[in-house]
Coordinates of C-alpha atoms in Angstrom, one line a residue:
L1 CA 115.6 59.5 61.4
P2 CA 113.9 61.4 58.6
P3 CA 110.2 62.3 59.2
D4 CA 109.2 60.9 55.8
P5 CA 106.3 58.4 55.7
I6 CA 107.5 54.7 55.6
M7 CA 105.9 51.3 55.0
L8 CA 105.4 49.5 58.3
D9 CA 103.6 46.2 58.4
G10 CA 102.2 46.7 54.9
K11 CA 100.8 50.2 55.8
V12 CA 102.1 53.7 55.3
F13 CA 103.2 55.2 58.6
D14 CA 103.5 59.0 58.6
P15 CA 105.4 60.0 61.7
I16 CA 104.4 63.6 61.5
Q17 CA 100.7 62.9 61.3
H18 CA 101.0 60.2 64.0
F19 CA 102.5 62.6 66.5
Q20 CA 100.1 65.4 65.6
D21 CA 97.2 63.0 66.3
W22 CA 98.9 61.9 69.5
R23 CA 99.2 65.5 70.7
V24 CA 95.5 66.1 70.1
Q25 CA 94.5 62.9 72.0
E26 CA 96.8 63.8 74.9
K27 CA 95.3 67.3 75.2
L28 CA 91.8 65.8 75.2
H29 CA 92.8 63.3 77.8
S30 CA 94.5 65.8 80.2
G31 CA 91.6 68.2 79.8
T32 CA 89.2 65.7 81.4
K33 CA 91.4 64.8 84.4
E34 CA 89.9 67.3 86.8
L35 CA 86.3 66.4 85.9
H36 CA 87.2 62.7 86.4
R37 CA 88.8 63.4 89.7
A38 CA 85.7 65.3 90.9
R39 CA 83.4 62.4 89.9
I40 CA 85.6 59.9 91.9
V41 CA 85.8 62.2 95.0
V42 CA 81.9 62.5 95.0
A43 CA 81.5 58.7 94.6
L44 CA 84.0 58.1 97.4
Q45 CA 81.9 60.2 99.8
E46 CA 79.3 57.5 99.8
V47 CA 81.7 54.9 101.0
A48 CA 83.8 57.1 103.3
G49 CA 85.3 55.2 106.3
Q50 CA 85.3 51.8 104.5
S51 CA 88.5 49.9 103.7
Y52 CA 90.4 50.6 100.4
P53 CA 89.3 47.3 98.9
R54 CA 85.7 48.0 99.7
Q55 CA 85.9 51.5 98.3
A56 CA 87.6 50.2 95.1
G57 CA 84.9 47.6 94.8
A58 CA 82.2 50.2 95.1
L59 CA 83.8 52.4 92.4
N60 CA 84.1 49.4 90.1
A61 CA 80.5 48.3 90.8
A62 CA 79.4 51.8 89.8
G63 CA 81.1 51.5 86.5
L64 CA 83.8 54.1 87.4
R65 CA 87.3 53.4 86.2
T66 CA 90.7 55.1 86.7
N67 CA 91.6 57.9 84.4
S68 CA 93.5 55.4 82.2
G69 CA 90.4 53.1 82.0
K70 CA 91.6 50.4 84.5
A71 CA 89.6 48.9 87.3
W72 CA 90.2 50.3 90.7
T73 CA 92.3 48.4 93.2
A74 CA 93.1 49.2 96.8
D75 CA 96.6 50.2 95.7
N76 CA 95.7 52.6 92.9
L77 CA 92.9 54.1 95.1
R78 CA 95.4 54.6 97.9
K79 CA 97.7 56.5 95.5
F80 CA 94.7 58.5 94.2
R81 CA 93.8 59.5 97.7
I82 CA 97.3 60.6 98.5
V83 CA 97.3 63.0 95.6
N84 CA 93.9 64.5 96.6

């Protein structure tokens, strides 16, 4: 597949520019992971000892989301805690 711009859905799609932009976004996103993790760990200290569903609810109520922007659930919080 040549890297030349093509028409896609009535718009010019430049694959080289697209992937350069994607690389920049990915670096920005991965650079914030440790800060995000630290915020979540601090917030979880306030609800330590509670069930995963209650902890997830507390994070959501505080407006905190997963690193990908999703709401916390007992399952993704359990996985987050395993990695910590």
